[in-house]
Short mmCIF file of C-alpha atoms in Angstrom, two decimals:
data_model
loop_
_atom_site.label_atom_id
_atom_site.label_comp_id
_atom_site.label_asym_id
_atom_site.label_seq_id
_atom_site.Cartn_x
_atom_site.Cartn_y
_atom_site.Cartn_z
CA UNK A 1 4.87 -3.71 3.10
CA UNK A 2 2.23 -3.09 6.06
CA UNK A 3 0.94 -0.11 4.62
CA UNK A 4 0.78 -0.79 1.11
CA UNK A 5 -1.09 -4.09 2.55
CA UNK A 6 -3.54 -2.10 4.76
CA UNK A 7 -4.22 0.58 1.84
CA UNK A 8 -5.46 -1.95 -0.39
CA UNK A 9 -7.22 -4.02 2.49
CA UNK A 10 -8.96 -0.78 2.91
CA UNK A 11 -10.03 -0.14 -0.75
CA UNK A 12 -11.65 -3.39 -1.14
CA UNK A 13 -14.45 -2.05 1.03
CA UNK A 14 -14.99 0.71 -1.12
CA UNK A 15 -14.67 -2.27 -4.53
CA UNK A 16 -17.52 -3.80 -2.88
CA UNK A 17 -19.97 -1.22 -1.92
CA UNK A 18 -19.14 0.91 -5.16
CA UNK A 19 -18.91 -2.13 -7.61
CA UNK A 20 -15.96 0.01 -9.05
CA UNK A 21 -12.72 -1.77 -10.08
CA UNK A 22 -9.39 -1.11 -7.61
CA UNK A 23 -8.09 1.62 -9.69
CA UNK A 24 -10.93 3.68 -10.01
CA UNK A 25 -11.60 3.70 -6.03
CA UNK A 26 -7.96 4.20 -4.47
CA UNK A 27 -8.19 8.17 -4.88
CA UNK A 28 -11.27 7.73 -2.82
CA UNK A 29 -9.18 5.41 0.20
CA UNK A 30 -5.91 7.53 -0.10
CA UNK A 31 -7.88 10.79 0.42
CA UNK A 32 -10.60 9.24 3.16
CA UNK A 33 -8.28 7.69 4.92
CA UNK A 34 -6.10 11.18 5.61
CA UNK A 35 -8.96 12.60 6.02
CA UNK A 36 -10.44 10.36 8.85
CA UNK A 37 -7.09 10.72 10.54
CA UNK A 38 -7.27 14.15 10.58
CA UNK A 39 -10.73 14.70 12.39
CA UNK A 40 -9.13 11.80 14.64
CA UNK A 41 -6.88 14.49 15.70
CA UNK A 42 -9.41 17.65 15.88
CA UNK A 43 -12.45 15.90 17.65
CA UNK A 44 -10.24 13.67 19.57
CA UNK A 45 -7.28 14.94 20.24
CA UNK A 46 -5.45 11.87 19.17
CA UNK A 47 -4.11 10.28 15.67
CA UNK A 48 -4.82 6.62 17.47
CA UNK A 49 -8.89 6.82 16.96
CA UNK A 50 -8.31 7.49 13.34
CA UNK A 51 -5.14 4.61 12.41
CA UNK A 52 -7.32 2.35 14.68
CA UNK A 53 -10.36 2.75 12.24
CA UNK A 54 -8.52 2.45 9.01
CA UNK A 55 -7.03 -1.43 10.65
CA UNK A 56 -10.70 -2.04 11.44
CA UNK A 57 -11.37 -1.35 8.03
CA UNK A 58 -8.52 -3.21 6.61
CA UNK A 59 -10.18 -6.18 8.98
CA UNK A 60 -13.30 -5.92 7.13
CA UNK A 61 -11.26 -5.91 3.72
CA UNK A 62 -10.10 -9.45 4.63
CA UNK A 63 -13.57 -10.54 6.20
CA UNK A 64 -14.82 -9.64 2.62
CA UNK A 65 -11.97 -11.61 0.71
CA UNK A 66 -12.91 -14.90 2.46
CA UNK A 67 -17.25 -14.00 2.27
CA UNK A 68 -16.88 -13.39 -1.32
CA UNK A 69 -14.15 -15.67 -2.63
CA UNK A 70 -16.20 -17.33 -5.08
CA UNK A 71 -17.38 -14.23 -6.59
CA UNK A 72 -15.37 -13.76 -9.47
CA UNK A 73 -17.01 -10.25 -10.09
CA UNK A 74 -15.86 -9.29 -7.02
CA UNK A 75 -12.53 -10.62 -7.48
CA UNK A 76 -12.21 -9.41 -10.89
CA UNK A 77 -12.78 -5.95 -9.42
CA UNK A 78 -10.37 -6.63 -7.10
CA UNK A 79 -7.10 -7.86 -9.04
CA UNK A 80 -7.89 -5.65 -11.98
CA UNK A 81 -5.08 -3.73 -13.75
CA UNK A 82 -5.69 -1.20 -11.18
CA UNK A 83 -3.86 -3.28 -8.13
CA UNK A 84 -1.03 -4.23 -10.20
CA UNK A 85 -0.28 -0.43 -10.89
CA UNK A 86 -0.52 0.07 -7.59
CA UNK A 87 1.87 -2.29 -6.92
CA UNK A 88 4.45 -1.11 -9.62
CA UNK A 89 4.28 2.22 -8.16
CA UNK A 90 4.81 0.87 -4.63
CA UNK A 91 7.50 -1.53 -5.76
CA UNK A 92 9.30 1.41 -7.52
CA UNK A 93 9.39 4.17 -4.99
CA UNK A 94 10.28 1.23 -2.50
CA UNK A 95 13.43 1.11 -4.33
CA UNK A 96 13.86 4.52 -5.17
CA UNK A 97 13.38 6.08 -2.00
CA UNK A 98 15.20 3.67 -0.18
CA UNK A 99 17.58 4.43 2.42
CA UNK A 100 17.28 8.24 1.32
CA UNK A 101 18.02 10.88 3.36
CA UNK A 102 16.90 14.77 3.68
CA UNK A 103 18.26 16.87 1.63
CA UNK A 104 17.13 20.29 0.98
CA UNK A 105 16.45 22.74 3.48
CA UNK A 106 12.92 22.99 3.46
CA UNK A 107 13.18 18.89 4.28
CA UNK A 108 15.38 19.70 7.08
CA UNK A 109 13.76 22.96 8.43
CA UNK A 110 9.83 21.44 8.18
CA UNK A 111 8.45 19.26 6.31
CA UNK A 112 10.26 16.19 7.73
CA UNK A 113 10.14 17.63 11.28
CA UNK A 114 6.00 18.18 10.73
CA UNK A 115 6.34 14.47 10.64
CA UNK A 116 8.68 13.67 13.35
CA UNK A 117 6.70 15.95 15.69
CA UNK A 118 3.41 14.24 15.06
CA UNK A 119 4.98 10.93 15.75
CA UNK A 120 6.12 11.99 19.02
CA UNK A 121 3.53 14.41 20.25
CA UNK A 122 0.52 12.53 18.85
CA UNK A 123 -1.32 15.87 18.19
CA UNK A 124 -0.35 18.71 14.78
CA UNK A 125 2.71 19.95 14.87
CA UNK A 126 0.96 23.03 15.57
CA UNK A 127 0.62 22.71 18.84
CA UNK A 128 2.68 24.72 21.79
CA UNK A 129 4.87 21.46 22.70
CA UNK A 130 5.82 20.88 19.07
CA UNK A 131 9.51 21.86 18.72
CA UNK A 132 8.85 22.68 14.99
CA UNK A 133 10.21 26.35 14.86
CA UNK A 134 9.13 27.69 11.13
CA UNK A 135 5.59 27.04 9.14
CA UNK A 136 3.48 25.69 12.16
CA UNK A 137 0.53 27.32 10.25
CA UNK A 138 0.95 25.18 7.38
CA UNK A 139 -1.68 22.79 6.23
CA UNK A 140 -1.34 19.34 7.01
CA UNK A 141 -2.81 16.91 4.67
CA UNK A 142 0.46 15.10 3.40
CA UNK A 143 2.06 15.29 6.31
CA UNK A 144 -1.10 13.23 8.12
CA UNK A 145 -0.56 10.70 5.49
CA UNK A 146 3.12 10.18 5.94
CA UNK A 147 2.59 9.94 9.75
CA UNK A 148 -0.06 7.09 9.15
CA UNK A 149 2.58 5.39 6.47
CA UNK A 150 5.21 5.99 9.39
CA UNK A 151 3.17 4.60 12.26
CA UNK A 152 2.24 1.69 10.16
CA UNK A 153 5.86 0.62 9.35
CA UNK A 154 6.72 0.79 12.91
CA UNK A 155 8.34 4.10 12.94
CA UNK A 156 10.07 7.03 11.25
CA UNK A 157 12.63 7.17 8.70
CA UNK A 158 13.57 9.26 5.83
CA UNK A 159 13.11 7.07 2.80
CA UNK A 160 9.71 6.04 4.97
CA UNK A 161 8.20 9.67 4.49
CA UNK A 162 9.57 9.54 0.98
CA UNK A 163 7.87 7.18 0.00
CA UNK A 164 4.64 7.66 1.33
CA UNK A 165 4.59 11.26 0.07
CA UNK A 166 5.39 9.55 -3.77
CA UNK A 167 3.17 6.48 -3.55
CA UNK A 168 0.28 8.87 -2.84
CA UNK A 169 0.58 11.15 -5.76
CA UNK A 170 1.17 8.47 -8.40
CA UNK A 171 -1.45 6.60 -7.19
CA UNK A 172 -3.93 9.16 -7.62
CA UNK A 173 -2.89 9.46 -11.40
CA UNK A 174 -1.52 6.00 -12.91
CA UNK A 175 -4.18 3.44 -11.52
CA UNK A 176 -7.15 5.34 -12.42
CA UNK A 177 -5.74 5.64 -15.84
CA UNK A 178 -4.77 2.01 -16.65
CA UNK A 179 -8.52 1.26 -15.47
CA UNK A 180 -9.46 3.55 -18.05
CA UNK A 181 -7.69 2.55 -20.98
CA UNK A 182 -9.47 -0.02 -22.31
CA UNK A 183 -8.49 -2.35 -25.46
CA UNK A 184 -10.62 -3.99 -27.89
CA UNK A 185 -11.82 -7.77 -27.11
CA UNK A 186 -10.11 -8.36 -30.91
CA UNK A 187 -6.45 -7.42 -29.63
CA UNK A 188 -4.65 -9.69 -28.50
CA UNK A 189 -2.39 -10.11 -25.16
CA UNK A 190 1.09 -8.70 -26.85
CA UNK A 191 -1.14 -5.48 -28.29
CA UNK A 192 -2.63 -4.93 -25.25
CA UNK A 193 1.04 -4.87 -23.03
CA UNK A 194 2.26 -2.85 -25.42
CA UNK A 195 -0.28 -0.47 -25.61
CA UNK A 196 -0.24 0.17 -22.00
CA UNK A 197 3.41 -0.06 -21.79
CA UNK A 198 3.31 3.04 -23.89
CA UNK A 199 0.94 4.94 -21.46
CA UNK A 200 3.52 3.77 -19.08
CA UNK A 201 6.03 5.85 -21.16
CA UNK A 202 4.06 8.98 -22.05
CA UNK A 203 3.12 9.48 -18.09
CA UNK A 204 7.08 8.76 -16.73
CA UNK A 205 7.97 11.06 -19.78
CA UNK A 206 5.18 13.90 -18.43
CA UNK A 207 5.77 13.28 -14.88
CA UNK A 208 9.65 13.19 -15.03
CA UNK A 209 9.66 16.52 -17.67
CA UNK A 210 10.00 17.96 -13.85
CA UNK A 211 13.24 19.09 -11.91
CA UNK A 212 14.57 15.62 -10.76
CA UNK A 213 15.58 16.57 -7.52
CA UNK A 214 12.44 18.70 -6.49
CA UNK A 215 10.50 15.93 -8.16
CA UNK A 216 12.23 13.01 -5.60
CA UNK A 217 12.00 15.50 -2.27
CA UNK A 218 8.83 15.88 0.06
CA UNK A 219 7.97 19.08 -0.79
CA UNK A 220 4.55 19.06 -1.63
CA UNK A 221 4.66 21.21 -4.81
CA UNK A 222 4.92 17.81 -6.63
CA UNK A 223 2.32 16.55 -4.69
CA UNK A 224 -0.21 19.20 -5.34
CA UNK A 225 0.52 19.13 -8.79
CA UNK A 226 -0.58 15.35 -8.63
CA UNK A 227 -3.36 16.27 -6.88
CA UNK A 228 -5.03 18.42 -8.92
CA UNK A 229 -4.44 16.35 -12.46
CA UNK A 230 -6.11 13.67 -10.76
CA UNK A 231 -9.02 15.43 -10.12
CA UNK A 232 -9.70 17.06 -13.28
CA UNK A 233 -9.35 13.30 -14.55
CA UNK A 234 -12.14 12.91 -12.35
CA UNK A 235 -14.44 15.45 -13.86
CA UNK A 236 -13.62 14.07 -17.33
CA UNK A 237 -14.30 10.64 -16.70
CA UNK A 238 -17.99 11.35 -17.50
CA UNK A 239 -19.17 7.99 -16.32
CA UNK A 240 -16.81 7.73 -12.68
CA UNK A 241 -17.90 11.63 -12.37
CA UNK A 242 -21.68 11.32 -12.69
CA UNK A 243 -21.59 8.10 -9.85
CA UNK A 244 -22.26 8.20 -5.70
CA UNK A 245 -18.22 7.57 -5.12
CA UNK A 246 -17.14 9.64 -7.79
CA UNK A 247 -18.67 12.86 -6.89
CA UNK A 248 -17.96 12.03 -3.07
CA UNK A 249 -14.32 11.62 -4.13
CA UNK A 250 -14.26 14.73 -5.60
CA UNK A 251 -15.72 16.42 -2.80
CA UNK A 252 -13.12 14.89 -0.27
CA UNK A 253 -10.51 15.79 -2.61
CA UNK A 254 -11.69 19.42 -2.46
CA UNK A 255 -11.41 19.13 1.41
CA UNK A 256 -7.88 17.99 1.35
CA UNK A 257 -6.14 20.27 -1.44
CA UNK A 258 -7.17 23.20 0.21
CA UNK A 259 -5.21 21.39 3.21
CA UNK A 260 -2.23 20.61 0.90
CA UNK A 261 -0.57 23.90 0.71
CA UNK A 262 -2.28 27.64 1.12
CA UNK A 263 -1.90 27.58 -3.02
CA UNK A 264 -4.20 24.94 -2.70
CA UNK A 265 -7.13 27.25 -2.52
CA UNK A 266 -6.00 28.11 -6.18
CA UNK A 267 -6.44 24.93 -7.35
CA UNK A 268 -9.79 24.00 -5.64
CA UNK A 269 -11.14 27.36 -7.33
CA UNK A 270 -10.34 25.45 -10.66
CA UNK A 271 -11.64 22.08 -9.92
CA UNK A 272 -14.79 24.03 -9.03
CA UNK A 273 -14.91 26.18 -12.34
CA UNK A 274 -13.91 23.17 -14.40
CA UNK A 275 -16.93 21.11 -12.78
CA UNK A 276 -19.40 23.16 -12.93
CA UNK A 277 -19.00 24.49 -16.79
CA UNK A 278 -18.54 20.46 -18.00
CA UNK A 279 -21.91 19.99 -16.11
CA UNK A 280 -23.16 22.86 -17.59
CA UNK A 281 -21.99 21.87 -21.36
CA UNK A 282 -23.34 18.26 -20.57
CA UNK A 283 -26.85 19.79 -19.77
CA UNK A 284 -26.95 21.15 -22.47
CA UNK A 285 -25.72 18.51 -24.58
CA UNK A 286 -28.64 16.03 -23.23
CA UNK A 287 -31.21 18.46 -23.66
CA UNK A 288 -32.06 18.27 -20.10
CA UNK A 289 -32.01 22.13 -19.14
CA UNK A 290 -34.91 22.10 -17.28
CA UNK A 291 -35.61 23.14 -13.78
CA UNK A 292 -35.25 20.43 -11.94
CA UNK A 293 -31.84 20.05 -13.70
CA UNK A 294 -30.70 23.21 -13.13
CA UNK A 295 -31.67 22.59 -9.21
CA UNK A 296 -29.43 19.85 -8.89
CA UNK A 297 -26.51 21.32 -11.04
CA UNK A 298 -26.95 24.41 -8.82
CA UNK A 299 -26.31 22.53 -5.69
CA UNK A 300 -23.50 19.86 -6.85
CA UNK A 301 -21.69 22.96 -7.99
CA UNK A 302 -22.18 24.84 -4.31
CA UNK A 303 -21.29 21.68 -2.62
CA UNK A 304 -17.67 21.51 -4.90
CA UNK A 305 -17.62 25.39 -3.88
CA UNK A 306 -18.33 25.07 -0.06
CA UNK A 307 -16.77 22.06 1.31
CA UNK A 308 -12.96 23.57 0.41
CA UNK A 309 -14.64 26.57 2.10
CA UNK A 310 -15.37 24.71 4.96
CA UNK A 311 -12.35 23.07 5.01
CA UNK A 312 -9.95 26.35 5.24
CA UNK A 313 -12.02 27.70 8.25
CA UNK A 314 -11.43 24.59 9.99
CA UNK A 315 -8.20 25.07 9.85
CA UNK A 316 -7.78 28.64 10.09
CA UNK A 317 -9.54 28.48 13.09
CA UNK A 318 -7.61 25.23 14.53
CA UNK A 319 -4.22 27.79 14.06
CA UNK A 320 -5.50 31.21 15.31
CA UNK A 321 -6.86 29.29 18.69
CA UNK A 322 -3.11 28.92 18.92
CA UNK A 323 -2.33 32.60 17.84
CA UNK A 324 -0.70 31.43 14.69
CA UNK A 325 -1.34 34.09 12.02
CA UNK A 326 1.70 34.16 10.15
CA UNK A 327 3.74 31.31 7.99
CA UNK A 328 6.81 31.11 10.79
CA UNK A 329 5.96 30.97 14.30
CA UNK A 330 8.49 29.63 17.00
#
């Protein structure tokens, strides 16, 4: 339970100082927080820096809890539908993934290995004293995650990573969505759980249409799938797009799919072109093509263009310090 209690800890900050309901802000913590690690690790040369701000953070989420317990707006943002989705989805991959063990190659021969390595190294698994043998060039942006989820529950196991890797994912889809779907003041409690027990159905119907065994692995292929919905959900939630945290979601979110997987630059490209040509219809739309519009539309789209940009360099030229060119390297 530690890190599903720190996670949410965590996103209260962001409740407060976006006045956005839980739901709508945990892409924004689940992708900041990996991301803060993993600068932790290049500027520092340590994972600790990182994990030790995201528990100062999770201090200040309970400093705000007691400050503003009698602010029910606060509160109401807090324990909306999006928590309890979270929740569910934590609650369900508890069980799921419990006890589970690797069991595909690609589990055996890296991707839980990237994690064990980290663990015990405390630097990428990357690095010369790493005994990973294949894919030390990878990306690691779920991997980061599922070491914080590790080192928060007090070590490493299977199911652990599992999880982690499968609470992240659904938790960039499902919460956002229940905080969007929105019934009518004139419906009453047993419409309303049974509307949104049918979105429940229609997104375990989508999500599960995959292989059940590649969908239940840590292979990231899942993941990046995930990933990417979630972020053209973004750009069509007009209102949450057109906001301070949504846009700076999205931009973090182009920083860390490009560190998902090398197809990840793929999928930034197409969070960028999808962007910019809804902006572009939306100007349009308002009648607000003028130059000052076109300024600012100009540079939101360079920014969604640049900081994935930014972020493969960084990484390309973390790996070729260490002569790693090619996907296996001993």
């Amino acid at each position: 339970m530690i890190p599903f209690i720190i996670l949410i800890l965590i996103n209260l900050n962001i409740v407060f100082c976006s006045k956005k309901s839980f739901g709508k802000t945990l892409p924004a913590t689940l992708t900041g927080t990996t991301v803060l690690i993993y600068f932790s690790q290049l500027l520092f040369g340590t994972f600790n820096i990182g994990i030790l701000l995201c528990l100062g953070l999770a201090i200040m989420g309970v400093v705000l809890l007691i400050w503003r317990r009698k602010d029910r707006d606060f509160l109401a943002r807090c324990f909306s539908v999006g928590i309890w989705s979270f929740l569910a989805i934590f609650l369900f991959f508890l069980i799921m993934d419990y006890g589970r063990f690797l069991s595909t190659w690609d589990e055996y021969s890296h991707w839980g290995k990237m994690v064990k390595e980290m663990l015990r190294i405390d630097r990428f698994y990357s690095e010369p004293q790493s005994n990973l043998l294949v894919h030390k060039d990878y990306p690691p942006f779920a991997v980061v995650f599922e070491m914080f989820w590790c080192r928060l529950s007090l070590g490493y196991t299977e199911g652990a990573v599992t999880t982690a890797l499968h609470v992240f994912g659904f938790s960039m889809i499902l919460p956002p969505v229940f905080e969007q779907f929105k019934c009518r003041e004139r419906d009453g409690k047993l419409q309303r759980f049974f509307g949104q027990l049918v979105l429940v159905v229609i997104c375990l119907l989508l999500i599960f249409n995959f292989d059940y065994i590649q969908a239940m692995t840590i292979n990231v292929d899942l993941f990046l799938a995930l990933f990417y919905a979630s972020m053209i959900m973004m750009i069509s939630d007009r209102e949450f797009c057109r906001s301070g945290l949504g846009f700076a979601t999205l931009l973090i979110g182009q920083f860390g799919i490009i560190l998902t997987k090398q197809m990840g630059i793929a999928f930034a490209l197409l969070v960028w072109f999808f962007y910019t040509m809804s902006e572009v219809l939306q100007v349009k739309e308002r009648g607000s093509d003028t130059a000052q519009g076109r300024l600012i539309l100009g540079s939101e789209s360079l920014l969604m263009l640049v900081v994935p940009i930014i972020s493969y360099l960084i990484w390309n030229n973390y790996i070729s310090g260490l002569g790693l060119t090619g996907a296996i390297r001993s």
